[in-house]
């Protein structure tokens, strides 16, 4: 029996598209290899649009010419002012191109109707505005049973795909954070946006969004002259770089008013996006709700390094809520005040950023929009990970490895590859500490949305916390041979009064001591011969996932309408994240129908939802399709009257049905990817019935 | 093959103690039945202490006599003042008894050394103070990889045990909550503690804790006279009922000072325990971090009822962080400022609180400490759930059903039954809206700790939110036959101008309309004949879990020391919540040892930890025991050199080892409860080796 069980386990059939996690990780591992190998043959790159390309080519050419000018200026070491002006023009041209691309893409994607999706999400309580019986609060959303289950499934998949497979050290740190920590990380001083207020109503607006909206209208107006349009495009491209003075003058020049009331606006002022509170009763300890989970990992660096027995590289991970007090939240769940993040901080030797598993994905093709290509006005293009790293497009193997993992994860949970790209940050948009940064972007009806950021943060954060606290946030690296080098760490006892062990001294203190001893003519120089351990501040590679945004992108990418019925919308989510795996639909509310199926499903661990309402079976299928349930069991009169009982099983996307006896086991196998629906159709009798019938 | 797989699945062998969840819920279901039936035969009630009982019996008698006096006074309808005085004396006597019990129990449990456990938890980073490189913040803790994994496993088990098995609607609501919501719930006005400050240093103290500590010292002092002791006990018993004036006079009378500085104290003042912040940039929307997750469910009641197709009963659940700005946090993770809760709000018809699955657990015995027994000075006693409900000890079936589920859940994840009881709130300690409330308490070195509360909150919360917003937070109940009754809800169209449908009117508005129409001599009274739906405000049964407290109790209950070696501490956590399921210990760091086992474990979904450090195998086993890893695989020279490779597998609690080839599959079966360790010992050759050896 045991042998049979093991053999059966090995009889793994893959679902056509994506794996599930419930049974084992076996499938996932195979699936990753399979996807890598299949995609390397035929990659579904961003839609080829030869017709659109004709429209875009003049704009592309303009961007490229301007890109060349910028490069030439840099090569000639032109003045900063000259380069800055040229970059501004470049950005304006790039922006015009991007917009054209958006417009053309959107017309290609006509059949998506966001209001229909939003109706569905609200009606089936995927999520909705928080506290709406109290009038609601902007930027706060509650997830209902369906949305909450999808979110929990995404997080569970994430934990298995990253924490378990990459052996990450998962932590769970405090949300409340004292001011000193966020002062050191730079958030207290720099985590701000500019805002203006309506002078009468007091309504607040994020000034860049306000100007953008006002100038977009002007840009679209018929009576705006071509030279004005050029000027406006120049301003729009620059918005990120402006301060209070520039915003003020734009508001004045274009006579921008409060959008709804047409009242005047206050001068722009900086607004910190963190929620502030007081910790403890004294009123003396200011704290903030964390704006990201990362800092919790950095301040625990020493404990985590010790947990990893002092060795590099290692990664830590954290899933949890983060908070940003957006001035004027918008775009549904994409820009909100409270959201769930899943972050990885992977600590590596700054001199060796290779990754042992990189070769597994070297053949994996990705849609990359590089910084250079952006300067040249080009679109994202297919390039294998191996090429990207060897050509220096992606800075190092570890960064590239995580980009591959991010892509595979998103693909697995339902992101459409044709609406996905990695966009590299341009040098001037990158945070000053990062040496390379890529955003995993999904195309939605809101445009390209950053869903995951993947940055090499270098040693910035650890260094900042060391400066603020004096704590030695460093790792030790054994040296091959002892060296005489004042930049290495002293690992010896010295009998100088008051210093029992030099190994407890920082590098700086060691140097100071050395200088002192040398000055005093002491014997120390000889001791330096035996330095054997190097002290390094690790670099940090950070993949940072916005769970709400990912979920929204997946909902859009999987929102569908039945070909023959515009009213029948449904969600084709992969089983791994579907909120319920199976529906149970008894044809009658007679008590005889009750005992069938549900308890057995619970016993095999399959989440399910019973719909006992009196509607026609077709209407009930439509309802379960709307909440993305992949499989449905109908308990009919034959189920109740025949022995052994059988029932029908229907699959959501194909709408095909089969009839069989061992239902819970087959559903479990289907959901867990042990059996594919195609195989099930071959092995069991097809059941034919009109869905619209009673 | 398929038949074999199914048969194999049914070949479920239970782990001796507790089930795991990874494979299916099948085991859990069986396990619950089995536990119920086994415990009904022999229940490990709280330790029988005949020797202690001798010491306690005079104190018990005193409590009982006083309890009788209180009952007599109540029966005779004595004045409130008289009853209150008698209750105060009763509480003082009860308190003296409780303390004696604590002291005696503690001496019974001598071998537990909290500092040893704390050392372990800190050293292995289960959890530790947050931001300690910045000096730390009281009442905030970070969970490290081990603690985080245990917590995640507890939550995952909770989700399966409650959300899946009870078909609860899980939601995920905002932490940020506007003031209006918490005003309605009573938290803005009443969620407070009294505090005093050191007049010089400004240090704050919770006044009841401060007085308690000061009087405890006085109580223990040799020169305190007996009559003073009686007085102090009277005060201590009353602390919960005191206000600012009483606290002031006690501080004055006993000359209580700031504990560390001996400075004077400020007068007591009320301090609200919620963290306050401002939502949005206007500074006009005050909000709080939620102090419990429950309110998020109540304000979504209408959406949830609709999701459940309008039917009662149904339950909603939420897991998430909650925040309380404790004045002076203490007792480690038991009283903290930020914590994870898991709450269920189960909505039932107030006139029918039966539960369909109650009979499953009618035979389950529980350790109950009833309000009456507390008045009589008795200890908790064994009583079956069926008896407790039929005798009216537990108010209703639904409350009782959830108490059974709470108990089984805690038992399954590692709570020691002998250190567990349900304590009923006494009438005067219960919140004014609750009609019955039981605390699931675990005995720890901090005394009895409330880990789960289980209350019947009646219709308080929904009524409050209806009052505040006008939203109709009610359910409809079909009536058997149409009735003429002004308290039922009108479900008819009426052609009165301006009112299109009476079904949208509240009961109150309907009544008003009826009065109006009757006064105007209209025809309405006839229409009332067809009222067919009753409008009810559901009662709420609320099981509320404090995850951090549960985790701490389990850590204490499972902290052990090897009999022959006081230095070897370990944690015997059940596999279902163990942070890693398996360790992998290569005997050599030679690269030949690397490829064995870990990848295969990942593929069967078993979380594991590799320990490649150079320590002796005995020392490495000890290390993995400390982080509660139930199984350990040792890769030795035979593994590397023989074909097919075999390795040894060791179990944590028995420390016994076997040698075999198919390791990952057996570990998976053991962890998932498909095979028991006892069976494994019978089926594979025992491997004998001294753990202390190299």
CSV table of C-alpha atoms in Angstrom, one decimal, chain B residues 106 112 223 260 300 346 355 506 552 611 637 640 693:
chain,number,residue,atom,x,y,z
B,106,UNK,CA,3.3,27.3,42.0
B,112,UNK,CA,9.5,25.5,35.6
B,223,UNK,CA,4.6,44.4,61.1
B,260,UNK,CA,11.6,53.8,41.8
B,300,UNK,CA,-20.2,45.5,7.3
B,346,UNK,CA,-21.6,34.7,15.0
B,355,UNK,CA,-26.8,25.1,17.2
B,506,UNK,CA,-37.5,51.1,9.2
B,552,UNK,CA,3.1,32.2,25.1
B,611,UNK,CA,22.4,23.2,10.2
B,637,UNK,CA,29.2,9.2,5.4
B,640,UNK,CA,27.1,9.8,0.7
B,693,UNK,CA,29.1,11.3,20.9
